[in-house]
Amino acid sequence: MKLLEERIKQDGQVLSDHVLKVDSFLNHQIDPGLMQEIGREFAQRFAADGITKIVTIESSGIAPAIMAGLYLHVPVVFARKRKSLTLSEDLLTASVYSFTKKETNEISISKKYVNEHDRVLIIDDFLANGEAALGLLHIVQQSGAEVAGIGIVIEKSFQDGAAKLKQLGIRVESLAQIAALANGEVTFLNQETE
Ligand code: G4P
Ligand code: NA
Ligand code: NA
């Protein structure tokens, strides 16, 4: 997605060879207009897939997910990383290990909102090692719902998350695919061959 790639080039900060900071439009301050275009793009890519629900994870997955939900006319459910006071019964859970934070989180959603009648689109902001995506996949599979695919805003293609998901036969649609973050520069996959 050209608009997103341009924004990453313009405002993204390469913190290291494997971390990209996008706090000015996605992970802290959020650009609603850009999120709208991202939602429209996800909706187009999954328009023919009979999606009935979007599942994401707090916090940064929520903005792109809600915009996709708006265009697909389906509800959006976000997995919680901490147990909520009111969300206590009938939970579907998965353990998600974060390589970045070196900690494991128990993520959960209520059975009430995803079930065997659903065709789910999973959305997240980043795809790195795929731990969060695999956790969401596990939760949705436990619900009996079908997973139509995974929509990712920024895929770091040099990490193994995308490959792991594709090996499982999961369709992955990433709006920006980063081939490398070497020397303080962002290189996109589609740019390598230019
Ligand atoms: P994984 O799920 O793909 O295995 O990734 P990892 O555990 O490494 O990611 C932990 C957190 O860091 C996730 O956000 C993920 O979205 C984010 N992340 C991973 N790589 C990058 C990167 O290069 N840049 C940025 N900005 N984020 C990255 P989170 O902790 O769940 O935070 P949030 O959703 O509340 O923002
Ligand atoms: Na994040
Ligand atoms: Na995330």
JSON list of C-alpha atoms and ligand atoms in Angstrom, two decimals:
[
{"chain": "A", "resi": 1, "resn": "MET", "atom": "CA", "xyz": [0.00, 0.00, 0.00]},
{"chain": "A", "resi": 2, "resn": "LYS", "atom": "CA", "xyz": [1.75, 3.05, -1.38]},
{"chain": "A", "resi": 3, "resn": "LEU", "atom": "CA", "xyz": [0.31, 5.63, 1.04]},
{"chain": "A", "resi": 4, "resn": "LEU", "atom": "CA", "xyz": [1.44, 3.58, 4.03]},
{"chain": "A", "resi": 5, "resn": "GLU", "atom": "CA", "xyz": [4.92, 2.94, 2.63]},
{"chain": "A", "resi": 6, "resn": "GLU", "atom": "CA", "xyz": [5.36, 6.66, 2.01]},
{"chain": "A", "resi": 7, "resn": "ARG", "atom": "CA", "xyz": [4.27, 7.44, 5.55]},
{"chain": "A", "resi": 8, "resn": "ILE", "atom": "CA", "xyz": [6.69, 4.88, 6.97]},
{"chain": "A", "resi": 9, "resn": "LYS", "atom": "CA", "xyz": [9.52, 6.37, 4.89]},
{"chain": "A", "resi": 10, "resn": "GLN", "atom": "CA", "xyz": [8.60, 9.87, 6.00]},
{"chain": "A", "resi": 11, "resn": "ASP", "atom": "CA", "xyz": [7.81, 9.41, 9.70]},
{"chain": "A", "resi": 12, "resn": "GLY", "atom": "CA", "xyz": [9.13, 6.01, 10.74]},
{"chain": "A", "resi": 13, "resn": "GLN", "atom": "CA", "xyz": [12.27, 5.93, 12.88]},
{"chain": "A", "resi": 14, "resn": "VAL", "atom": "CA", "xyz": [14.61, 2.99, 12.53]},
{"chain": "A", "resi": 15, "resn": "LEU", "atom": "CA", "xyz": [15.65, 2.27, 16.12]},
{"chain": "A", "resi": 16, "resn": "SER", "atom": "CA", "xyz": [17.83, -0.72, 15.30]},
{"chain": "A", "resi": 17, "resn": "ASP", "atom": "CA", "xyz": [18.26, -3.37, 12.62]},
{"chain": "A", "resi": 18, "resn": "HIS", "atom": "CA", "xyz": [15.02, -4.94, 13.79]},
{"chain": "A", "resi": 19, "resn": "VAL", "atom": "CA", "xyz": [12.82, -2.27, 15.36]},
{"chain": "A", "resi": 20, "resn": "LEU", "atom": "CA", "xyz": [10.83, 0.44, 13.60]},
{"chain": "A", "resi": 21, "resn": "LYS", "atom": "CA", "xyz": [9.20, 3.20, 15.61]},
{"chain": "A", "resi": 22, "resn": "VAL", "atom": "CA", "xyz": [5.93, 4.52, 14.22]},
{"chain": "A", "resi": 23, "resn": "ASP", "atom": "CA", "xyz": [4.67, 6.39, 17.25]},
{"chain": "A", "resi": 24, "resn": "SER", "atom": "CA", "xyz": [3.53, 9.41, 15.27]},
{"chain": "A", "resi": 25, "resn": "PHE", "atom": "CA", "xyz": [0.76, 7.66, 13.32]},
{"chain": "A", "resi": 26, "resn": "LEU", "atom": "CA", "xyz": [0.13, 4.12, 14.64]},
{"chain": "A", "resi": 27, "resn": "ASN", "atom": "CA", "xyz": [1.47, 3.17, 18.07]},
{"chain": "A", "resi": 28, "resn": "HIS", "atom": "CA", "xyz": [0.89, 6.28, 20.16]},
{"chain": "A", "resi": 29, "resn": "GLN", "atom": "CA", "xyz": [-0.48, 9.23, 18.21]},
{"chain": "A", "resi": 30, "resn": "ILE", "atom": "CA", "xyz": [-2.88, 7.82, 15.63]},
{"chain": "A", "resi": 31, "resn": "ASP", "atom": "CA", "xyz": [-3.69, 9.31, 12.22]},
{"chain": "A", "resi": 32, "resn": "PRO", "atom": "CA", "xyz": [-7.41, 8.68, 11.64]},
{"chain": "A", "resi": 33, "resn": "GLY", "atom": "CA", "xyz": [-7.26, 9.47, 7.92]},
{"chain": "A", "resi": 34, "resn": "LEU", "atom": "CA", "xyz": [-4.48, 6.96, 7.38]},
{"chain": "A", "resi": 35, "resn": "MET", "atom": "CA", "xyz": [-6.33, 4.38, 9.52]},
{"chain": "A", "resi": 36, "resn": "GLN", "atom": "CA", "xyz": [-9.38, 4.93, 7.34]},
{"chain": "A", "resi": 37, "resn": "GLU", "atom": "CA", "xyz": [-7.41, 4.13, 4.19]},
{"chain": "A", "resi": 38, "resn": "ILE", "atom": "CA", "xyz": [-5.88, 1.10, 5.89]},
{"chain": "A", "resi": 39, "resn": "GLY", "atom": "CA", "xyz": [-9.35, -0.11, 6.85]},
{"chain": "A", "resi": 40, "resn": "ARG", "atom": "CA", "xyz": [-10.58, 0.41, 3.30]},
{"chain": "A", "resi": 41, "resn": "GLU", "atom": "CA", "xyz": [-7.65, -1.58, 1.92]},
{"chain": "A", "resi": 42, "resn": "PHE", "atom": "CA", "xyz": [-8.21, -4.53, 4.29]},
{"chain": "A", "resi": 43, "resn": "ALA", "atom": "CA", "xyz": [-11.92, -4.47, 3.46]},
{"chain": "A", "resi": 44, "resn": "GLN", "atom": "CA", "xyz": [-11.15, -4.61, -0.28]},
{"chain": "A", "resi": 45, "resn": "ARG", "atom": "CA", "xyz": [-8.72, -7.48, 0.08]},
{"chain": "A", "resi": 46, "resn": "PHE", "atom": "CA", "xyz": [-11.21, -9.54, 2.12]},
{"chain": "A", "resi": 47, "resn": "ALA", "atom": "CA", "xyz": [-14.40, -8.33, 0.42]},
{"chain": "A", "resi": 48, "resn": "ALA", "atom": "CA", "xyz": [-15.22, -11.73, -1.10]},
{"chain": "A", "resi": 49, "resn": "ASP", "atom": "CA", "xyz": [-14.47, -13.80, 1.99]},
{"chain": "A", "resi": 50, "resn": "GLY", "atom": "CA", "xyz": [-17.73, -13.62, 3.88]},
{"chain": "A", "resi": 51, "resn": "ILE", "atom": "CA", "xyz": [-16.17, -12.08, 6.98]},
{"chain": "A", "resi": 52, "resn": "THR", "atom": "CA", "xyz": [-18.58, -11.87, 9.93]},
{"chain": "A", "resi": 53, "resn": "LYS", "atom": "CA", "xyz": [-16.16, -10.66, 12.58]},
{"chain": "A", "resi": 54, "resn": "ILE", "atom": "CA", "xyz": [-12.77, -9.05, 13.07]},
{"chain": "A", "resi": 55, "resn": "VAL", "atom": "CA", "xyz": [-10.53, -10.12, 15.94]},
{"chain": "A", "resi": 56, "resn": "THR", "atom": "CA", "xyz": [-7.54, -8.04, 17.04]},
{"chain": "A", "resi": 57, "resn": "ILE", "atom": "CA", "xyz": [-5.47, -7.44, 20.19]},
{"chain": "A", "resi": 58, "resn": "GLU", "atom": "CA", "xyz": [-5.16, -4.38, 22.37]},
{"chain": "A", "resi": 59, "resn": "SER", "atom": "CA", "xyz": [-3.92, -1.78, 22.03]},
{"chain": "A", "resi": 60, "resn": "SER", "atom": "CA", "xyz": [-2.42, -0.92, 18.66]},
{"chain": "A", "resi": 61, "resn": "GLY", "atom": "CA", "xyz": [-4.45, -3.41, 16.65]},
{"chain": "A", "resi": 62, "resn": "ILE", "atom": "CA", "xyz": [-7.70, -1.70, 17.58]},
{"chain": "A", "resi": 63, "resn": "ALA", "atom": "CA", "xyz": [-7.46, 1.40, 15.36]},
{"chain": "A", "resi": 64, "resn": "PRO", "atom": "CA", "xyz": [-6.82, -0.39, 12.04]},
{"chain": "A", "resi": 65, "resn": "ALA", "atom": "CA", "xyz": [-9.25, -3.17, 13.01]},
{"chain": "A", "resi": 66, "resn": "ILE", "atom": "CA", "xyz": [-12.11, -0.81, 13.73]},
{"chain": "A", "resi": 67, "resn": "MET", "atom": "CA", "xyz": [-11.70, 0.92, 10.38]},
{"chain": "A", "resi": 68, "resn": "ALA", "atom": "CA", "xyz": [-11.72, -2.42, 8.58]},
{"chain": "A", "resi": 69, "resn": "GLY", "atom": "CA", "xyz": [-14.84, -3.33, 10.55]},
{"chain": "A", "resi": 70, "resn": "LEU", "atom": "CA", "xyz": [-16.47, -0.10, 9.47]},
{"chain": "A", "resi": 71, "resn": "TYR", "atom": "CA", "xyz": [-15.94, -0.91, 5.79]},
{"chain": "A", "resi": 72, "resn": "LEU", "atom": "CA", "xyz": [-16.81, -4.61, 6.11]},
{"chain": "A", "resi": 73, "resn": "HIS", "atom": "CA", "xyz": [-19.84, -3.80, 8.30]},
{"chain": "A", "resi": 74, "resn": "VAL", "atom": "CA", "xyz": [-18.87, -6.31, 10.97]},
{"chain": "A", "resi": 75, "resn": "PRO", "atom": "CA", "xyz": [-18.14, -6.05, 14.70]},
{"chain": "A", "resi": 76, "resn": "VAL", "atom": "CA", "xyz": [-14.59, -5.90, 16.05]},
{"chain": "A", "resi": 77, "resn": "VAL", "atom": "CA", "xyz": [-13.49, -7.89, 19.10]},
{"chain": "A", "resi": 78, "resn": "PHE", "atom": "CA", "xyz": [-10.16, -7.17, 20.75]},
{"chain": "A", "resi": 79, "resn": "ALA", "atom": "CA", "xyz": [-8.30, -9.70, 22.85]},
{"chain": "A", "resi": 80, "resn": "ARG", "atom": "CA", "xyz": [-7.31, -8.40, 26.25]},
{"chain": "A", "resi": 81, "resn": "LYS", "atom": "CA", "xyz": [-3.83, -8.77, 27.66]},
{"chain": "A", "resi": 82, "resn": "ARG", "atom": "CA", "xyz": [-4.95, -8.51, 31.26]},
{"chain": "A", "resi": 83, "resn": "LYS", "atom": "CA", "xyz": [-7.97, -10.03, 32.90]},
{"chain": "A", "resi": 84, "resn": "SER", "atom": "CA", "xyz": [-10.75, -7.52, 33.12]},
{"chain": "A", "resi": 85, "resn": "LEU", "atom": "CA", "xyz": [-12.98, -7.27, 36.17]},
{"chain": "A", "resi": 86, "resn": "THR", "atom": "CA", "xyz": [-16.16, -7.84, 34.20]},
{"chain": "A", "resi": 87, "resn": "LEU", "atom": "CA", "xyz": [-14.74, -10.30, 31.68]},
{"chain": "A", "resi": 88, "resn": "SER", "atom": "CA", "xyz": [-14.38, -13.33, 33.89]},
{"chain": "A", "resi": 89, "resn": "GLU", "atom": "CA", "xyz": [-16.43, -16.21, 32.55]},
{"chain": "A", "resi": 90, "resn": "ASP", "atom": "CA", "xyz": [-16.28, -18.33, 29.44]},
{"chain": "A", "resi": 91, "resn": "LEU", "atom": "CA", "xyz": [-12.96, -17.07, 28.25]},
{"chain": "A", "resi": 92, "resn": "LEU", "atom": "CA", "xyz": [-10.91, -18.41, 25.38]},
{"chain": "A", "resi": 93, "resn": "THR", "atom": "CA", "xyz": [-7.25, -17.88, 26.17]},
{"chain": "A", "resi": 94, "resn": "ALA", "atom": "CA", "xyz": [-3.78, -18.30, 24.70]},
{"chain": "A", "resi": 95, "resn": "SER", "atom": "CA", "xyz": [-0.27, -17.63, 25.95]},
{"chain": "A", "resi": 96, "resn": "VAL", "atom": "CA", "xyz": [1.71, -15.10, 23.93]},
{"chain": "A", "resi": 97, "resn": "TYR", "atom": "CA", "xyz": [5.44, -14.79, 24.40]},
{"chain": "A", "resi": 98, "resn": "SER", "atom": "CA", "xyz": [6.93, -11.45, 23.42]},
{"chain": "A", "resi": 99, "resn": "PHE", "atom": "CA", "xyz": [10.52, -11.65, 22.18]},
{"chain": "A", "resi": 100, "resn": "THR", "atom": "CA", "xyz": [10.73, -7.88, 22.46]},
{"chain": "A", "resi": 101, "resn": "LYS", "atom": "CA", "xyz": [9.63, -7.73, 26.08]},
{"chain": "A", "resi": 102, "resn": "LYS", "atom": "CA", "xyz": [10.77, -11.22, 27.10]},
{"chain": "A", "resi": 103, "resn": "GLU", "atom": "CA", "xyz": [7.53, -11.88, 28.92]},
{"chain": "A", "resi": 104, "resn": "THR", "atom": "CA", "xyz": [4.50, -14.09, 28.46]},
{"chain": "A", "resi": 105, "resn": "ASN", "atom": "CA", "xyz": [1.01, -12.65, 28.45]},
{"chain": "A", "resi": 106, "resn": "GLU", "atom": "CA", "xyz": [-2.20, -14.58, 28.77]},
{"chain": "A", "resi": 107, "resn": "ILE", "atom": "CA", "xyz": [-4.54, -13.08, 26.18]},
{"chain": "A", "resi": 108, "resn": "SER", "atom": "CA", "xyz": [-8.28, -13.68, 26.20]},
{"chain": "A", "resi": 109, "resn": "ILE", "atom": "CA", "xyz": [-11.62, -13.04, 24.57]},
{"chain": "A", "resi": 110, "resn": "SER", "atom": "CA", "xyz": [-15.10, -14.00, 25.67]},
{"chain": "A", "resi": 111, "resn": "LYS", "atom": "CA", "xyz": [-16.80, -16.98, 24.02]},
{"chain": "A", "resi": 112, "resn": "LYS", "atom": "CA", "xyz": [-19.84, -14.77, 23.79]},
{"chain": "A", "resi": 113, "resn": "TYR", "atom": "CA", "xyz": [-18.46, -12.79, 20.87]},
{"chain": "A", "resi": 114, "resn": "VAL", "atom": "CA", "xyz": [-16.84, -15.36, 18.61]},
{"chain": "A", "resi": 115, "resn": "ASN", "atom": "CA", "xyz": [-18.37, -18.73, 17.81]},
{"chain": "A", "resi": 116, "resn": "GLU", "atom": "CA", "xyz": [-18.62, -21.52, 15.25]},
{"chain": "A", "resi": 117, "resn": "HIS", "atom": "CA", "xyz": [-20.85, -19.47, 12.97]},
{"chain": "A", "resi": 118, "resn": "ASP", "atom": "CA", "xyz": [-18.19, -16.83, 12.41]},
{"chain": "A", "resi": 119, "resn": "ARG", "atom": "CA", "xyz": [-15.71, -16.29, 9.60]},
{"chain": "A", "resi": 120, "resn": "VAL", "atom": "CA", "xyz": [-12.99, -14.26, 11.20]},
{"chain": "A", "resi": 121, "resn": "LEU", "atom": "CA", "xyz": [-10.46, -11.80, 9.88]},
{"chain": "A", "resi": 122, "resn": "ILE", "atom": "CA", "xyz": [-7.60, -11.34, 12.35]},
{"chain": "A", "resi": 123, "resn": "ILE", "atom": "CA", "xyz": [-5.91, -7.93, 12.26]},
{"chain": "A", "resi": 124, "resn": "ASP", "atom": "CA", "xyz": [-2.80, -6.60, 13.98]},
{"chain": "A", "resi": 125, "resn": "ASP", "atom": "CA", "xyz": [-0.49, -3.63, 13.63]},
{"chain": "A", "resi": 126, "resn": "PHE", "atom": "CA", "xyz": [2.87, -5.46, 13.45]},
{"chain": "A", "resi": 127, "resn": "LEU", "atom": "CA", "xyz": [3.93, -8.94, 12.45]},
{"chain": "A", "resi": 128, "resn": "ALA", "atom": "CA", "xyz": [7.36, -9.83, 13.80]},
{"chain": "A", "resi": 129, "resn": "ASN", "atom": "CA", "xyz": [7.87, -13.35, 15.14]},
{"chain": "A", "resi": 130, "resn": "GLY", "atom": "CA", "xyz": [4.18, -14.06, 14.88]},
{"chain": "A", "resi": 131, "resn": "GLU", "atom": "CA", "xyz": [3.57, -14.85, 18.53]},
{"chain": "A", "resi": 132, "resn": "ALA", "atom": "CA", "xyz": [0.62, -12.49, 18.88]},
{"chain": "A", "resi": 133, "resn": "ALA", "atom": "CA", "xyz": [-0.91, -13.64, 15.58]},
{"chain": "A", "resi": 134, "resn": "LEU", "atom": "CA", "xyz": [-0.49, -17.31, 16.55]},
{"chain": "A", "resi": 135, "resn": "GLY", "atom": "CA", "xyz": [-2.14, -16.60, 19.90]},
{"chain": "A", "resi": 136, "resn": "LEU", "atom": "CA", "xyz": [-5.09, -14.93, 18.19]},
{"chain": "A", "resi": 137, "resn": "LEU", "atom": "CA", "xyz": [-5.29, -17.81, 15.71]},
{"chain": "A", "resi": 138, "resn": "HIS", "atom": "CA", "xyz": [-5.35, -20.30, 18.58]},
{"chain": "A", "resi": 139, "resn": "ILE", "atom": "CA", "xyz": [-8.14, -18.42, 20.33]},
{"chain": "A", "resi": 140, "resn": "VAL", "atom": "CA", "xyz": [-10.28, -18.15, 17.22]},
{"chain": "A", "resi": 141, "resn": "GLN", "atom": "CA", "xyz": [-9.77, -21.84, 16.42]},
{"chain": "A", "resi": 142, "resn": "GLN", "atom": "CA", "xyz": [-10.86, -22.76, 19.97]},
{"chain": "A", "resi": 143, "resn": "SER", "atom": "CA", "xyz": [-14.10, -20.87, 19.37]},
{"chain": "A", "resi": 144, "resn": "GLY", "atom": "CA", "xyz": [-14.91, -23.12, 16.42]},
{"chain": "A", "resi": 145, "resn": "ALA", "atom": "CA", "xyz": [-14.93, -20.16, 14.05]},
{"chain": "A", "resi": 146, "resn": "GLU", "atom": "CA", "xyz": [-13.20, -20.29, 10.69]},
{"chain": "A", "resi": 147, "resn": "VAL", "atom": "CA", "xyz": [-10.18, -18.04, 10.07]},
{"chain": "A", "resi": 148, "resn": "ALA", "atom": "CA", "xyz": [-10.41, -16.37, 6.66]},
{"chain": "A", "resi": 149, "resn": "GLY", "atom": "CA", "xyz": [-7.02, -14.75, 6.98]},
{"chain": "A", "resi": 150, "resn": "ILE", "atom": "CA", "xyz": [-4.77, -12.33, 8.80]},
{"chain": "A", "resi": 151, "resn": "GLY", "atom": "CA", "xyz": [-4.42, -8.67, 7.92]},
{"chain": "A", "resi": 152, "resn": "ILE", "atom": "CA", "xyz": [-1.24, -6.94, 9.06]},
{"chain": "A", "resi": 153, "resn": "VAL", "atom": "CA", "xyz": [-0.43, -3.25, 8.80]},
{"chain": "A", "resi": 154, "resn": "ILE", "atom": "CA", "xyz": [3.38, -3.61, 8.93]},
{"chain": "A", "resi": 155, "resn": "GLU", "atom": "CA", "xyz": [5.09, -6.95, 8.33]},
{"chain": "A", "resi": 156, "resn": "LYS", "atom": "CA", "xyz": [8.77, -7.27, 9.14]},
{"chain": "A", "resi": 157, "resn": "SER", "atom": "CA", "xyz": [9.44, -9.89, 6.49]},
{"chain": "A", "resi": 158, "resn": "PHE", "atom": "CA", "xyz": [12.98, -10.51, 7.79]},
{"chain": "A", "resi": 159, "resn": "GLN", "atom": "CA", "xyz": [11.51, -12.06, 10.94]},
{"chain": "A", "resi": 160, "resn": "ASP", "atom": "CA", "xyz": [9.78, -15.40, 10.74]},
{"chain": "A", "resi": 161, "resn": "GLY", "atom": "CA", "xyz": [6.13, -14.64, 11.67]},
{"chain": "A", "resi": 162, "resn": "ALA", "atom": "CA", "xyz": [4.80, -14.41, 8.11]},
{"chain": "A", "resi": 163, "resn": "ALA", "atom": "CA", "xyz": [6.55, -17.64, 7.08]},
{"chain": "A", "resi": 164, "resn": "LYS", "atom": "CA", "xyz": [5.20, -19.51, 10.14]},
{"chain": "A", "resi": 165, "resn": "LEU", "atom": "CA", "xyz": [1.64, -18.44, 9.40]},
{"chain": "A", "resi": 166, "resn": "LYS", "atom": "CA", "xyz": [1.88, -19.30, 5.70]},
{"chain": "A", "resi": 167, "resn": "GLN", "atom": "CA", "xyz": [3.28, -22.72, 6.62]},
{"chain": "A", "resi": 168, "resn": "LEU", "atom": "CA", "xyz": [0.05, -23.29, 8.54]},
{"chain": "A", "resi": 169, "resn": "GLY", "atom": "CA", "xyz": [-1.85, -22.50, 5.36]},
{"chain": "A", "resi": 170, "resn": "ILE", "atom": "CA", "xyz": [-3.06, -19.16, 6.67]},
{"chain": "A", "resi": 171, "resn": "ARG", "atom": "CA", "xyz": [-3.59, -16.33, 4.22]},
{"chain": "A", "resi": 172, "resn": "VAL", "atom": "CA", "xyz": [-1.59, -13.28, 5.30]},
{"chain": "A", "resi": 173, "resn": "GLU", "atom": "CA", "xyz": [-2.28, -9.86, 3.77]},
{"chain": "A", "resi": 174, "resn": "SER", "atom": "CA", "xyz": [0.32, -7.30, 4.85]},
{"chain": "A", "resi": 175, "resn": "LEU", "atom": "CA", "xyz": [-0.11, -3.70, 3.72]},
{"chain": "A", "resi": 176, "resn": "ALA", "atom": "CA", "xyz": [3.61, -2.91, 4.05]},
{"chain": "A", "resi": 177, "resn": "GLN", "atom": "CA", "xyz": [6.35, -5.53, 3.91]},
{"chain": "A", "resi": 178, "resn": "ILE", "atom": "CA", "xyz": [9.71, -4.55, 5.28]},
{"chain": "A", "resi": 179, "resn": "ALA", "atom": "CA", "xyz": [12.64, -6.49, 3.85]},
{"chain": "A", "resi": 180, "resn": "ALA", "atom": "CA", "xyz": [15.30, -4.83, 6.02]},
{"chain": "A", "resi": 181, "resn": "LEU", "atom": "CA", "xyz": [15.97, -2.04, 8.48]},
{"chain": "A", "resi": 182, "resn": "ALA", "atom": "CA", "xyz": [19.72, -1.96, 7.93]},
{"chain": "A", "resi": 183, "resn": "ASN", "atom": "CA", "xyz": [21.80, 1.24, 8.20]},
{"chain": "A", "resi": 184, "resn": "GLY", "atom": "CA", "xyz": [18.94, 3.29, 9.57]},
{"chain": "A", "resi": 185, "resn": "GLU", "atom": "CA", "xyz": [16.95, 2.80, 6.36]},
{"chain": "A", "resi": 186, "resn": "VAL", "atom": "CA", "xyz": [13.68, 1.09, 5.60]},
{"chain": "A", "resi": 187, "resn": "THR", "atom": "CA", "xyz": [13.72, -1.21, 2.58]},
{"chain": "A", "resi": 188, "resn": "PHE", "atom": "CA", "xyz": [10.42, -2.64, 1.39]},
{"chain": "A", "resi": 189, "resn": "LEU", "atom": "CA", "xyz": [10.14, -6.07, -0.21]},
{"chain": "A", "resi": 190, "resn": "ASN", "atom": "CA", "xyz": [8.66, -4.70, -3.43]},
{"chain": "A", "resi": 191, "resn": "GLN", "atom": "CA", "xyz": [11.51, -2.20, -3.66]},
{"chain": "A", "resi": 192, "resn": "GLU", "atom": "CA", "xyz": [14.34, -4.73, -3.61]},
{"chain": "A", "resi": 193, "resn": "THR", "atom": "CA", "xyz": [13.80, -5.75, -7.20]},
{"chain": "A", "resi": 194, "resn": "GLU", "atom": "CA", "xyz": [13.43, -2.21, -8.56]},
{"chain": "B", "resi": 1, "resn": "G4P", "atom": "P1", "xyz": [5.31, -10.99, 17.68]},
{"chain": "B", "resi": 1, "resn": "G4P", "atom": "O1", "xyz": [3.99, -10.93, 18.35]},
{"chain": "B", "resi": 1, "resn": "G4P", "atom": "O2", "xyz": [5.17, -10.86, 16.18]},
{"chain": "B", "resi": 1, "resn": "G4P", "atom": "O3", "xyz": [6.09, -12.22, 18.02]},
{"chain": "B", "resi": 1, "resn": "G4P", "atom": "O4", "xyz": [6.17, -9.78, 18.11]},
{"chain": "B", "resi": 1, "resn": "G4P", "atom": "P2", "xyz": [6.78, -9.34, 19.51]},
{"chain": "B", "resi": 1, "resn": "G4P", "atom": "O5", "xyz": [6.37, -10.26, 20.59]},
{"chain": "B", "resi": 1, "resn": "G4P", "atom": "O6", "xyz": [8.21, -9.13, 19.24]},
{"chain": "B", "resi": 1, "resn": "G4P", "atom": "O7", "xyz": [6.01, -7.97, 19.69]},
{"chain": "B", "resi": 1, "resn": "G4P", "atom": "C1", "xyz": [5.73, -7.39, 20.92]},
{"chain": "B", "resi": 1, "resn": "G4P", "atom": "C2", "xyz": [5.11, -6.02, 20.72]},
{"chain": "B", "resi": 1, "resn": "G4P", "atom": "O8", "xyz": [5.98, -5.22, 19.91]},
{"chain": "B", "resi": 1, "resn": "G4P", "atom": "C3", "xyz": [3.78, -5.99, 20.02]},
{"chain": "B", "resi": 1, "resn": "G4P", "atom": "O9", "xyz": [3.08, -4.87, 20.45]},
{"chain": "B", "resi": 1, "resn": "G4P", "atom": "C4", "xyz": [4.20, -5.81, 18.55]},
{"chain": "B", "resi": 1, "resn": "G4P", "atom": "O10", "xyz": [3.15, -5.27, 17.78]},
{"chain": "B", "resi": 1, "resn": "G4P", "atom": "C5", "xyz": [5.32, -4.84, 18.71]},
{"chain": "B", "resi": 1, "resn": "G4P", "atom": "N1", "xyz": [6.35, -4.82, 17.67]},
{"chain": "B", "resi": 1, "resn": "G4P", "atom": "C6", "xyz": [7.12, -5.84, 17.20]},
{"chain": "B", "resi": 1, "resn": "G4P", "atom": "N2", "xyz": [8.04, -5.36, 16.36]},
{"chain": "B", "resi": 1, "resn": "G4P", "atom": "C7", "xyz": [7.86, -4.02, 16.31]},
{"chain": "B", "resi": 1, "resn": "G4P", "atom": "C8", "xyz": [8.53, -2.97, 15.61]},
{"chain": "B", "resi": 1, "resn": "G4P", "atom": "O11", "xyz": [9.50, -3.13, 14.86]},
{"chain": "B", "resi": 1, "resn": "G4P", "atom": "N3", "xyz": [8.04, -1.72, 15.82]},
{"chain": "B", "resi": 1, "resn": "G4P", "atom": "C9", "xyz": [6.98, -1.46, 16.65]},
{"chain": "B", "resi": 1, "resn": "G4P", "atom": "N4", "xyz": [6.59, -0.18, 16.77]},
{"chain": "B", "resi": 1, "resn": "G4P", "atom": "N5", "xyz": [6.34, -2.42, 17.33]},
{"chain": "B", "resi": 1, "resn": "G4P", "atom": "C10", "xyz": [6.79, -3.68, 17.14]},
{"chain": "B", "resi": 1, "resn": "G4P", "atom": "P3", "xyz": [2.41, -4.78, 21.87]},
{"chain": "B", "resi": 1, "resn": "G4P", "atom": "O12", "xyz": [3.41, -4.92, 22.95]},
{"chain": "B", "resi": 1, "resn": "G4P", "atom": "O13", "xyz": [1.34, -5.77, 21.87]},
{"chain": "B", "resi": 1, "resn": "G4P", "atom": "O14", "xyz": [1.95, -3.30, 21.99]},
{"chain": "B", "resi": 1, "resn": "G4P", "atom": "P4", "xyz": [0.62, -2.50, 21.63]},
{"chain": "B", "resi": 1, "resn": "G4P", "atom": "O15", "xyz": [-0.23, -3.32, 20.68]},
{"chain": "B", "resi": 1, "resn": "G4P", "atom": "O16", "xyz": [-0.05, -2.24, 22.90]},
{"chain": "B", "resi": 1, "resn": "G4P", "atom": "O17", "xyz": [1.15, -1.30, 20.94]},
{"chain": "B", "resi": 2, "resn": "NA", "atom": "NA", "xyz": [2.29, -2.81, 18.93]},
{"chain": "B", "resi": 3, "resn": "NA", "atom": "NA", "xyz": [-0.01, -5.32, 18.30]}
]
